Short mmCIF file of C-alpha atoms in Angstrom, two decimals:
data_model
loop_
_atom_site.label_atom_id
_atom_site.label_comp_id
_atom_site.label_asym_id
_atom_site.label_seq_id
_atom_site.Cartn_x
_atom_site.Cartn_y
_atom_site.Cartn_z
CA MET T 87 0.24 0.26 0.16
CA LYS T 88 1.68 3.38 -1.30
CA ILE T 89 -0.12 6.48 -0.47
CA ASP T 90 0.68 9.20 -3.08
CA TRP T 91 1.02 12.12 -0.82
CA ALA T 92 2.61 14.21 -3.37
CA ALA T 93 -0.85 14.02 -5.84
CA LEU T 94 -3.14 14.43 -2.63
CA GLY T 95 -0.66 17.40 -1.44
CA SER T 96 -0.88 19.15 -5.52
CA VAL T 97 -4.62 18.05 -5.72
CA PHE T 98 -5.07 20.37 -2.16
CA GLY T 99 -3.04 23.24 -3.33
CA VAL T 100 -4.67 23.66 -6.82
CA SER T 101 -7.87 23.35 -5.25
CA LEU T 102 -7.34 25.94 -2.84
CA VAL T 103 -5.32 28.09 -5.20
CA VAL T 104 -7.22 28.51 -8.41
CA THR T 105 -10.86 28.63 -6.32
CA VAL T 106 -9.86 31.73 -4.30
CA ALA T 107 -7.87 32.97 -7.31
CA LEU T 108 -10.67 32.26 -9.52
CA VAL T 109 -13.73 33.54 -6.60
CA THR T 110 -11.33 36.92 -5.88
CA LEU T 111 -11.14 37.41 -9.69
CA PHE T 112 -15.27 37.30 -10.02
CA THR T 113 -15.99 39.44 -7.28
CA LEU T 114 -13.58 42.13 -8.24
CA GLY T 115 -15.45 41.77 -11.53
CA ILE T 116 -19.27 41.98 -10.00
CA ALA T 117 -17.70 44.65 -7.80
CA GLY T 118 -16.52 46.80 -10.76
CA LEU T 119 -19.82 46.39 -12.49
CA SER T 120 -21.80 47.34 -9.32
CA ARG T 121 -19.51 50.08 -8.99
CA ARG T 122 -20.34 50.54 -12.96
CA GLU T 123 -24.34 50.14 -11.88
CA ALA T 124 -24.09 53.09 -8.86
CA ALA T 125 -22.42 55.34 -10.92
CA ALA T 126 -24.81 55.57 -13.76
CA THR T 127 -27.57 55.48 -11.04
CA ARG T 128 -25.76 59.07 -10.64
CA GLY T 129 -25.22 59.85 -14.57
CA GLU T 130 -21.72 59.06 -14.54
CA ARG T 131 -19.27 56.77 -16.29
CA ALA T 132 -17.31 54.51 -14.39
CA VAL T 133 -14.93 53.37 -17.26
CA ALA T 134 -11.81 52.22 -14.90
CA ALA T 135 -14.33 49.85 -12.93
CA THR T 136 -15.78 48.41 -16.37
CA ALA T 137 -12.58 48.08 -17.94
CA GLY T 138 -11.23 45.96 -14.79
CA ALA T 139 -14.62 44.33 -14.28
CA TYR T 140 -14.34 42.61 -18.10
CA THR T 141 -11.17 41.93 -17.64
CA CYS T 142 -11.47 40.10 -14.57
CA PHE T 143 -14.23 38.15 -16.12
CA ALA T 144 -12.54 37.36 -19.32
CA LEU T 145 -9.75 35.69 -17.11
CA CYS T 146 -12.62 33.77 -15.12
CA ALA T 147 -13.52 32.70 -18.91
CA ALA T 148 -10.32 31.74 -19.69
CA ALA T 149 -10.02 29.30 -16.53
CA VAL T 150 -13.46 27.66 -17.82
CA ALA T 151 -11.94 27.53 -21.07
CA TYR T 152 -9.13 25.63 -19.69
CA GLY T 153 -11.18 23.63 -17.53
CA ILE T 154 -12.81 22.35 -20.95
CA TYR T 155 -10.06 21.47 -22.41
CA LEU T 156 -8.87 19.49 -19.74
CA ILE T 157 -12.06 17.31 -19.83
CA VAL T 158 -11.88 17.20 -23.22
CA GLY T 159 -7.95 16.61 -23.61
CA MET H 59 -22.96 -8.96 -31.67
CA GLU H 60 -23.00 -12.66 -32.29
CA GLY H 61 -22.75 -14.58 -29.37
CA PHE H 62 -25.16 -12.37 -27.02
CA SER H 63 -26.10 -14.82 -24.63
CA LEU H 64 -28.94 -13.79 -22.01
CA ILE H 65 -26.76 -13.40 -19.25
CA LEU H 66 -24.88 -10.76 -20.87
CA ALA H 67 -27.93 -9.02 -22.10
CA ILE H 68 -29.23 -9.31 -18.79
CA VAL H 69 -25.80 -7.52 -17.88
CA VAL H 70 -25.98 -4.92 -20.47
CA ILE H 71 -29.49 -3.84 -19.23
CA THR H 72 -28.30 -3.67 -15.61
CA ALA H 73 -25.40 -1.61 -16.30
CA LEU H 74 -27.97 0.68 -18.01
CA ALA H 75 -29.90 0.92 -15.06
CA PHE H 76 -27.05 1.58 -13.09
CA ASP H 77 -26.07 4.21 -15.32
CA PHE H 78 -29.54 5.96 -15.10
CA THR H 79 -29.19 5.54 -10.84
CA ASN H 80 -26.10 7.54 -11.29
CA GLY H 81 -27.03 10.79 -13.24
CA PHE H 82 -30.40 10.41 -11.10
CA HIS H 83 -28.58 9.93 -7.78
CA ASP H 84 -25.56 12.57 -8.75
CA THR H 85 -27.68 15.33 -10.66
CA ALA H 86 -27.56 17.03 -7.11
CA ASN H 87 -23.53 17.53 -7.36
CA ALA H 88 -23.86 19.50 -10.39
CA MET H 89 -27.03 21.84 -9.60
CA ALA H 90 -28.23 21.33 -5.91
CA THR H 91 -26.33 24.80 -5.18
CA THR H 92 -27.70 26.44 -8.86
CA ILE H 93 -31.23 25.16 -7.75
CA SER H 94 -31.27 26.12 -4.03
CA THR H 95 -29.95 30.01 -4.54
CA GLY H 96 -32.36 30.23 -7.73
CA ALA H 97 -29.73 31.13 -9.74
CA LEU H 98 -31.64 28.09 -12.59
CA LYS H 99 -35.23 27.00 -12.02
CA PRO H 100 -35.09 23.67 -11.53
CA LYS H 101 -36.43 22.20 -14.49
CA VAL H 102 -33.75 24.03 -16.36
CA ALA H 103 -31.12 23.02 -14.44
CA VAL H 104 -31.79 19.23 -14.70
CA THR H 105 -32.25 19.46 -18.44
CA MET H 106 -29.13 21.63 -18.56
CA SER H 107 -26.89 19.35 -16.43
CA ALA H 108 -28.32 16.02 -18.72
CA ALA H 109 -27.52 17.89 -21.75
CA LEU H 110 -23.70 18.18 -20.63
CA ASN H 111 -23.73 14.50 -19.12
CA LEU H 112 -24.77 13.88 -22.41
CA VAL H 113 -22.09 15.31 -23.94
CA GLY H 114 -19.39 14.50 -21.73
CA ALA H 115 -19.83 10.65 -22.47
CA PHE H 116 -18.57 11.04 -26.33
CA LEU H 117 -15.65 13.35 -25.30
CA SER H 118 -13.34 10.29 -24.34
CA VAL H 119 -13.06 6.60 -23.46
CA GLU H 120 -10.09 6.94 -21.10
CA VAL H 121 -11.81 6.53 -17.89
CA ALA H 122 -13.63 3.42 -19.59
CA ASN H 123 -10.45 1.81 -20.60
CA THR H 124 -9.08 1.55 -17.19
CA ILE H 125 -12.32 0.75 -15.47
CA SER H 126 -12.20 -1.81 -12.66
CA LYS H 127 -8.37 -2.21 -13.72
CA GLY H 128 -6.43 -2.67 -9.70
CA LEU H 129 -8.78 -3.11 -7.58
CA VAL H 130 -10.23 -6.73 -9.01
CA ASP H 131 -8.61 -8.83 -11.09
CA GLU H 132 -10.31 -8.64 -14.35
CA SER H 133 -9.08 -12.15 -15.55
CA GLY H 134 -11.52 -14.47 -14.87
CA ILE H 135 -14.19 -12.40 -14.11
CA ARG H 136 -17.51 -14.00 -15.52
CA PRO H 137 -20.66 -11.99 -16.35
CA GLU H 138 -22.56 -12.77 -13.45
CA VAL H 139 -20.22 -11.14 -10.89
CA ILE H 140 -20.98 -8.12 -12.74
CA PHE H 141 -24.30 -8.23 -12.78
CA ALA H 142 -23.98 -9.05 -8.74
CA ALA H 143 -22.18 -5.74 -8.23
CA LEU H 144 -24.21 -4.08 -10.52
CA VAL H 145 -27.14 -5.13 -8.28
CA GLY H 146 -25.48 -4.32 -4.67
CA ALA H 147 -24.54 -0.85 -6.40
CA ILE H 148 -28.29 -0.12 -7.72
CA LEU H 149 -29.83 -1.23 -4.43
CA TRP H 150 -27.50 1.09 -2.52
CA ASN H 151 -28.24 3.93 -4.94
CA LEU H 152 -31.85 3.81 -4.20
CA LEU H 153 -31.75 3.26 -0.91
CA THR H 154 -29.86 6.38 -0.59
CA TRP H 155 -31.36 8.53 -2.59
CA LEU H 156 -35.16 7.53 -0.80
CA VAL H 157 -33.29 8.78 2.63
CA GLY H 158 -32.11 12.04 0.72
CA LEU H 159 -28.28 11.33 1.61
CA PRO H 160 -25.52 12.11 -1.38
CA SER H 161 -23.21 9.27 -1.49
CA SER H 162 -20.70 8.18 -4.08
CA SER H 163 -22.44 6.04 -7.01
CA SER H 164 -18.43 5.23 -7.88
CA HIS H 165 -17.86 3.36 -4.07
CA ALA H 166 -21.09 1.61 -4.44
CA LEU H 167 -20.07 0.10 -8.10
CA MET H 168 -16.52 -0.46 -6.18
CA GLY H 169 -18.18 -1.98 -3.17
CA GLY H 170 -20.48 -3.99 -5.45
CA LEU H 171 -17.68 -5.36 -7.51
CA VAL H 172 -15.28 -6.03 -4.13
CA GLY H 173 -18.32 -7.80 -2.61
CA ALA H 174 -19.36 -10.10 -5.49
CA THR H 175 -15.70 -10.64 -6.30
CA LEU H 176 -14.89 -12.13 -2.91
CA ALA H 177 -17.90 -14.09 -3.13
CA SER H 178 -17.09 -15.23 -6.44
CA ALA H 179 -12.43 -15.85 -6.20
CA GLY H 180 -11.97 -15.23 -2.60
CA PRO H 181 -10.35 -13.03 -0.66
CA ASP H 182 -7.25 -12.99 -2.63
CA ALA H 183 -8.63 -11.08 -5.85
CA VAL H 184 -9.19 -8.36 -3.88
CA HIS H 185 -6.65 -5.47 -3.40
CA GLY H 186 -6.74 -4.40 0.11
CA GLY H 187 -4.36 -1.45 -0.30
CA ALA H 188 -5.69 -0.25 -3.16
CA LEU H 189 -9.09 -0.17 -1.42
CA ILE H 190 -7.40 2.43 1.29
CA THR H 191 -5.81 4.37 -1.19
CA LYS H 192 -8.74 4.47 -4.23
CA VAL H 193 -11.31 4.40 -1.45
CA VAL H 194 -10.98 5.33 1.62
CA LEU H 195 -8.37 7.89 1.40
CA PRO H 196 -9.88 10.30 -1.19
CA ALA H 197 -13.44 9.80 0.83
CA VAL H 198 -11.63 11.54 3.74
CA ALA H 199 -9.39 13.54 1.92
CA ALA H 200 -12.61 15.04 -0.60
CA PRO H 201 -14.69 17.26 1.39
CA VAL H 202 -11.40 18.47 3.21
CA VAL H 203 -9.78 19.84 0.11
CA ALA H 204 -13.09 21.13 -1.62
CA GLY H 205 -14.56 22.03 1.81
CA ILE H 206 -11.54 24.45 3.04
CA ALA H 207 -11.45 25.71 -0.75
CA ALA H 208 -14.94 26.94 -0.38
CA ALA H 209 -14.72 28.30 2.87
CA VAL H 210 -11.79 30.73 2.18
CA ALA H 211 -13.32 31.62 -1.09
CA THR H 212 -16.62 32.19 0.55
CA ARG H 213 -14.85 34.90 3.27
CA LEU H 214 -12.83 36.46 0.80
CA SER H 215 -15.83 37.09 -1.50
CA TYR H 216 -17.71 38.81 1.56
CA THR H 217 -15.23 40.65 2.39
CA ILE H 218 -14.41 41.99 -1.17
CA GLY H 219 -17.82 42.27 -2.33
CA GLY H 220 -20.59 42.46 0.08
CA LYS H 221 -22.60 44.55 -2.53
CA ASP H 222 -25.81 43.87 -3.23
CA GLY H 223 -27.45 45.22 -6.80
CA LYS H 224 -28.58 44.01 -10.11
CA ALA H 225 -25.15 43.34 -11.25
CA ALA H 226 -24.12 41.47 -8.51
CA GLU H 227 -27.37 39.33 -8.57
CA LYS H 228 -26.59 38.80 -12.59
CA GLY H 229 -22.72 38.15 -11.91
CA HIS H 230 -23.43 35.39 -9.39
CA ARG H 231 -26.09 33.74 -11.17
CA ALA H 232 -23.91 33.08 -14.54
CA GLY H 233 -20.82 32.30 -12.51
CA GLN H 234 -22.65 29.43 -10.78
CA ILE H 235 -24.22 28.47 -14.03
CA ALA H 236 -20.72 27.94 -15.76
CA SER H 237 -19.19 26.08 -12.57
CA ALA H 238 -22.07 23.94 -12.62
CA GLY H 239 -22.07 23.29 -16.05
CA LEU H 240 -18.09 22.59 -15.63
CA VAL H 241 -19.33 19.96 -13.09
CA SER H 242 -21.72 18.30 -15.70
CA LEU H 243 -19.52 18.10 -18.53
CA ALA H 244 -17.21 16.23 -15.81
CA HIS H 245 -19.61 14.25 -14.30
CA GLY H 246 -20.54 12.78 -18.22
CA THR H 247 -17.11 12.17 -18.97
CA ASN H 248 -16.23 10.14 -15.45
CA ASP H 249 -19.31 8.41 -14.83
CA ALA H 250 -21.37 7.97 -18.19
CA GLN H 251 -17.75 6.01 -18.99
CA LYS H 252 -17.58 3.75 -15.53
CA THR H 253 -20.50 2.11 -16.94
CA MET H 254 -18.97 1.96 -20.71
CA GLY H 255 -16.17 0.51 -18.56
CA VAL H 256 -18.30 -2.00 -16.81
CA ILE H 257 -20.41 -3.19 -19.79
CA THR H 258 -16.66 -3.39 -22.22
CA LEU H 259 -15.81 -5.25 -19.65
CA ALA H 260 -18.82 -7.40 -19.38
CA LEU H 261 -18.94 -8.23 -23.28
CA ILE H 262 -15.15 -8.91 -23.10
CA ALA H 263 -15.73 -11.34 -19.88
CA GLY H 264 -19.02 -13.14 -21.75
CA GLY H 265 -16.27 -13.41 -25.05
CA ALA H 266 -18.62 -10.97 -27.10
CA LEU H 267 -15.61 -8.82 -27.53
CA ALA H 268 -11.89 -9.49 -28.06
CA PRO H 269 -10.09 -8.40 -24.68
CA GLY H 270 -8.50 -5.03 -25.05
CA SER H 271 -11.26 -3.73 -27.21
CA ASN H 272 -12.61 0.10 -27.00
CA PRO H 273 -16.19 0.19 -25.47
CA PRO H 274 -18.09 -0.18 -29.14
CA THR H 275 -20.33 3.15 -30.44
CA TRP H 276 -23.72 1.56 -29.00
CA VAL H 277 -22.41 1.13 -25.49
CA ILE H 278 -20.87 4.95 -25.22
CA LEU H 279 -24.14 5.79 -26.90
CA SER H 280 -26.48 3.64 -24.85
CA ALA H 281 -24.78 4.63 -21.57
CA GLY H 282 -24.67 8.29 -22.22
CA LEU H 283 -28.59 8.28 -23.18
CA ALA H 284 -29.05 6.42 -19.85
CA ILE H 285 -26.82 8.56 -17.68
CA ALA H 286 -28.55 11.79 -19.18
CA LEU H 287 -32.15 10.21 -19.01
CA GLY H 288 -31.49 9.59 -15.10
CA THR H 289 -29.79 13.26 -14.76
CA TYR H 290 -33.09 14.79 -16.16
CA ILE H 291 -35.57 12.91 -14.02
CA GLY H 292 -33.57 14.25 -11.01
CA GLY H 293 -33.18 12.28 -7.73
CA TRP H 294 -34.80 15.74 -6.41
CA ARG H 295 -34.46 14.04 -2.71
CA ILE H 296 -30.68 14.52 -2.68
CA ILE H 297 -30.69 17.48 -4.33
CA ARG H 298 -32.57 18.96 -1.46
CA THR H 299 -30.07 17.68 0.99
CA MET H 300 -27.29 18.88 -0.80
CA GLY H 301 -28.56 22.48 -1.89
CA THR H 302 -31.04 22.91 1.73
CA GLY H 303 -30.45 20.68 3.92
CA LEU H 304 -26.63 21.05 5.25
CA THR H 305 -26.51 24.56 5.05
CA ASP H 306 -28.44 27.49 3.77
CA LEU H 307 -26.68 28.95 0.37
CA GLN H 308 -26.63 32.60 -1.18
CA PRO H 309 -25.49 33.37 -4.04
CA GLN H 310 -22.17 34.06 -3.11
CA GLN H 311 -21.51 30.79 -1.40
CA GLY H 312 -23.27 28.82 -3.95
CA PHE H 313 -20.86 30.22 -6.42
CA ALA H 314 -17.91 29.47 -4.10
CA ALA H 315 -19.55 26.04 -3.08
CA GLN H 316 -19.68 25.11 -6.94
CA THR H 317 -16.29 26.74 -8.22
CA SER H 318 -14.44 25.26 -5.50
CA ALA H 319 -16.14 21.67 -6.43
CA ALA H 320 -15.70 22.46 -10.35
CA THR H 321 -11.60 23.26 -9.54
CA ALA H 322 -11.44 20.08 -7.29
CA ILE H 323 -12.65 17.57 -9.50
CA LEU H 324 -10.90 18.71 -12.55
CA ALA H 325 -7.53 18.91 -10.17
CA SER H 326 -8.19 15.69 -8.96
CA SER H 327 -8.63 13.78 -12.10
CA HIS H 328 -5.69 15.71 -13.93
CA LEU H 329 -3.12 15.14 -11.00
CA GLY H 330 -3.71 11.19 -10.62
CA PHE H 331 -5.61 11.75 -7.11
CA SER H 332 -9.05 10.71 -8.05
CA LEU H 333 -11.74 12.03 -5.83
CA SER H 334 -15.38 11.35 -5.77
CA THR H 335 -17.80 14.08 -6.93
CA THR H 336 -20.31 13.72 -4.56
CA HIS H 337 -17.80 13.84 -1.69
CA VAL H 338 -15.93 16.90 -3.40
CA VAL H 339 -19.23 18.58 -3.80
CA SER H 340 -20.99 17.96 -0.45
CA GLY H 341 -17.51 19.36 0.91
CA ALA H 342 -17.67 22.33 -1.06
CA VAL H 343 -21.21 23.34 0.21
CA MET H 344 -20.65 22.72 3.60
CA GLY H 345 -17.00 24.82 3.58
CA ALA H 346 -19.17 27.51 1.53
CA GLY H 347 -21.69 27.33 4.95
CA LEU H 348 -18.98 27.76 7.38
CA GLY H 349 -17.00 30.14 5.27
CA ARG H 350 -19.59 33.04 6.11
CA ARG H 351 -19.61 34.82 8.97
CA GLY H 352 -23.23 33.86 10.91
CA GLY H 353 -23.34 30.60 8.52
CA VAL H 354 -24.67 27.62 9.95
CA VAL H 355 -24.05 23.98 8.84
CA ARG H 356 -26.40 21.52 9.85
CA TRP H 357 -24.12 19.12 11.13
CA SER H 358 -26.99 16.32 12.33
CA THR H 359 -27.37 16.08 8.63
CA ALA H 360 -23.76 15.74 7.66
CA GLY H 361 -23.63 13.33 10.38
CA ARG H 362 -25.94 10.86 8.94
CA MET H 363 -24.29 11.53 5.20
CA THR H 364 -20.85 10.68 6.89
CA VAL H 365 -22.63 7.64 7.78
CA ALA H 366 -23.91 6.82 4.55
CA TRP H 367 -20.58 7.22 2.83
CA VAL H 368 -18.81 4.88 5.61
CA LEU H 369 -21.60 2.41 4.87
CA THR H 370 -21.82 2.47 1.03
CA LEU H 371 -18.73 0.42 0.18
CA PRO H 372 -19.83 -2.32 3.02
CA ALA H 373 -23.43 -2.13 1.93
CA ALA H 374 -23.13 -2.33 -1.97
CA ALA H 375 -20.29 -5.26 -1.10
CA LEU H 376 -22.62 -7.44 1.58
CA VAL H 377 -25.54 -7.21 -1.01
CA GLY H 378 -23.13 -7.66 -4.47
CA ALA H 379 -21.59 -10.94 -2.09
CA GLY H 380 -25.31 -12.09 -1.56
CA ALA H 381 -26.15 -11.79 -4.80
CA GLU H 382 -23.01 -13.42 -6.41
CA ALA H 383 -23.49 -16.17 -3.84
CA VAL H 384 -26.98 -16.70 -5.39
CA THR H 385 -26.13 -16.39 -9.14
CA GLY H 386 -23.73 -19.04 -8.57
CA LEU H 387 -26.54 -21.40 -8.17
CA GLY H 388 -27.57 -21.46 -11.75
CA ASP H 389 -29.79 -19.97 -14.13
CA TRP H 390 -32.49 -19.93 -11.71
CA GLY H 391 -30.29 -18.40 -9.36
CA THR H 392 -29.78 -15.49 -11.90
CA ALA H 393 -33.41 -14.93 -12.23
CA LEU H 394 -33.69 -14.96 -8.88
CA VAL H 395 -31.78 -11.94 -8.10
CA ALA H 396 -33.14 -9.98 -11.27
CA VAL H 397 -36.50 -10.45 -9.95
CA PHE H 398 -35.10 -9.33 -6.32
CA LEU H 399 -33.49 -6.08 -7.84
CA VAL H 400 -37.02 -5.25 -9.68
CA ALA H 401 -38.80 -6.13 -6.76
CA SER H 402 -36.75 -3.84 -4.64
CA SER H 403 -36.62 -1.27 -6.92
CA ALA H 404 -40.07 -1.32 -6.85
CA ALA H 405 -40.46 -1.43 -3.37
CA ILE H 406 -38.30 1.50 -2.87
CA TRP H 407 -40.11 3.85 -5.48
CA LEU H 408 -43.32 2.72 -3.83
CA ILE H 409 -42.19 3.76 -0.53
CA SER H 410 -40.82 7.16 -2.14
CA ARG H 411 -44.24 7.71 -3.62
CA ARG H 412 -45.72 8.44 0.19
CA GLN H 413 -43.67 11.92 0.42
CA VAL H 414 -42.87 13.15 -2.99
CA VAL H 415 -40.36 15.29 -3.66
CA ASP H 416 -39.69 16.86 -7.45
CA HIS H 417 -39.03 19.64 -9.23
CA THR H 418 -41.83 21.69 -7.42
CA ASN H 419 -40.87 21.85 -3.65
CA VAL H 420 -37.12 21.00 -4.09
CA ALA H 421 -36.33 24.17 -2.95
CA GLY H 422 -38.67 25.01 -0.84
CA PRO H 423 -38.87 25.39 2.83
CA ALA H 424 -40.06 21.36 2.97
CA ALA H 425 -36.53 20.52 4.04
CA THR H 426 -36.43 22.57 7.12
CA ALA H 427 -40.03 21.31 8.41
CA GLU H 428 -38.74 17.76 7.97
CA GLU H 429 -35.88 18.71 9.76
CA PRO H 430 -35.95 21.59 12.04
CA ALA H 431 -32.94 22.02 12.69
CA GLY H 432 -29.43 20.77 13.10
CA VAL H 433 -29.53 19.00 16.90
CA VAL H 434 -25.72 19.58 17.21
CA THR H 435 -25.46 23.01 15.72
CA GLN H 436 -28.36 23.97 17.65
CA ALA H 437 -26.74 22.36 20.90
CA LEU H 438 -23.31 24.29 20.17
CA ALA H 439 -24.95 27.30 19.84
CA ALA H 440 -26.86 26.72 22.93
CA VAL H 441 -23.41 25.83 24.89
CA ALA H 442 -20.86 27.35 23.43
CA PRO H 443 -20.55 31.04 24.76
CA PRO H 444 -23.75 31.21 27.44
CA ALA H 445 -22.45 28.38 28.98
CA ALA H 446 -20.07 30.44 30.78
CA GLY H 447 -22.35 33.65 31.48
CA GLN H 448 -25.71 32.34 31.95
CA PRO H 449 -25.80 29.85 35.01
CA ALA H 450 -23.31 32.47 37.41
CA PRO H 451 -26.49 35.35 37.40
CA ALA H 452 -28.41 32.60 37.89
CA ALA H 453 -26.99 31.22 40.85
CA GLU H 454 -26.56 35.07 42.02
CA ASP H 455 -30.01 35.52 41.50
CA THR H 456 -31.02 32.62 44.05
CA ALA H 457 -28.76 32.82 46.14
CA PRO H 458 -29.45 36.07 47.86
CA ALA H 459 -32.93 35.10 48.44
CA PRO H 460 -32.07 33.17 51.57
CA ALA H 461 -28.84 35.18 52.21
CA PRO H 462 -30.99 37.58 54.19
CA ALA H 463 -32.81 34.76 56.56
CA ASP H 464 -29.70 32.99 57.14
CA GLY H 465 -25.99 34.84 56.49
CA PRO H 466 -23.33 31.62 57.17
CA THR H 467 -25.34 29.41 54.86
CA ALA H 468 -25.55 32.00 51.97
CA THR H 469 -22.50 30.11 50.47
CA VAL H 470 -24.27 26.35 50.77
CA PRO H 471 -26.85 27.19 47.90
CA ALA H 472 -24.12 28.06 45.57
CA GLN H 473 -22.74 24.56 45.73
CA PRO H 474 -25.24 22.82 44.08
CA THR H 475 -25.19 25.47 40.93
CA ALA H 476 -21.53 24.94 40.62
CA PRO H 477 -21.80 21.54 38.68
CA ALA H 478 -24.48 22.63 36.42
CA PRO H 479 -21.98 24.64 33.77
CA VAL H 480 -20.15 21.04 33.23
CA SER H 481 -23.59 19.46 32.30
CA PRO H 482 -24.63 21.95 29.96
CA ALA H 483 -27.70 20.23 29.04
CA ALA H 484 -28.98 19.58 32.64
CA GLU H 485 -28.32 23.61 33.64
CA SER H 486 -31.83 24.84 33.02
CA VAL H 487 -33.09 21.91 35.04
CA SER H 488 -30.64 21.68 38.11
CA PRO H 489 -30.39 25.22 39.17
CA ALA H 490 -34.33 25.53 39.49
CA PRO H 491 -34.76 22.56 42.42
CA ALA H 492 -31.35 23.05 43.98
CA PRO H 493 -32.29 26.69 45.58
CA ALA H 494 -35.84 25.45 46.43
CA ALA H 495 -34.38 22.58 48.56
CA THR H 496 -31.48 24.58 50.03
CA PRO H 497 -33.47 26.79 52.02
CA PRO H 498 -35.43 24.63 54.21
CA ALA H 499 -32.02 22.68 54.74
CA ALA H 500 -30.74 26.39 55.81
CA ALA H 501 -33.51 27.26 58.11
CA VAL H 502 -32.93 23.89 60.17
#
């Protein structure tokens, strides 16, 4: 009986880092959109927040695409 | 398809039935959080999950080709053994569905295989070491890994975000749908292929296929359809437990849980440490529950679920072994087992009709009505902070009462109340009669 601690450890590490990174990115994106929403109600435009939000979402989409690539590949 | 004996046909049909229960059982893994947070309507959610499971089934045959290798010796395995294994797995899946507990379909299948192999070929054909490394350790590791990731992610998302509004609502919906889609797709590639692997193994064992063959197209197609149909029908009882029974999920938590689950599933299957989807998702949901300030995990439900996980392998093994012993008696034995399987399944279904759970009441408050509150959680909440604070004032309130009557005995009533904090369950009871009993004693 040989337990592959290295594999278990890397699964744990990767899961933790990737999950936290993705959720953080996504939450930042949502925060950006919320700011835009708030700015819009004041009749302003929040360009930086919008751009930041879409960058975050693009990175999340890339992660999902990589996930699909992993499943297919 | 020449040389397709009756037993082989029975095995294929039983394997497809298992595949159906597998999809049915595991819809919750992908869609429970999405349904309970309202990101998708129940019917839309199961339809999407079913479609992605079907797509996933066609993506590769890698898992199918490695099925059952390492756990039991596949040489000399007879179709009857596989049939017996499937009987054990199906019955365990249906039973856990009836009580609404998520448990691993893979463990049920492995348990059935182990039991049937034990009964058929003796203990030497089962690799005990593989059992620990492939079953026991992952079952412990999966919820911990996904749970910690989900808890940290949940905490962070509340810290960073915390803003409500249309944009946030829409965002979390989209995020949940995407991660739930990934889990569905991964489930299709993994679990539909397990059935393909089992059918292929049976076909090889029965001599209908050459050893080392890939699964034929009709096997891939039927396995994919069976799991998709099962997913679409939906194991609503399990969805309810997973989505609302373990903890109350808000959209942020649902997103964190589903993302952590998707990540852990993909990471585990690509880093060579395979984790059960069910265990991962359950852990992620509990982690998300713990990650929110004020979030509560119903430990009684979690406890029942853990019991089901521990029992999965031995229970399926027991049924598998029993079924194998009976099929060993001859063709009538096999027929008997088939009748037993159909009858038990029908009985379980009939019992389930007494209290129907479907897409109309899956996300409703029915779950809380069935289980008012986590007993352990409630006890913990009741005990932890007030235990030190509350009994003391109570003792002070009652102690001064006899004190004016008799000065020196004022310390006596304090003593019976002292043990109260030690046994918190009794604290509400014991202090009351104690002061009532002591004043007369003090008076004498």
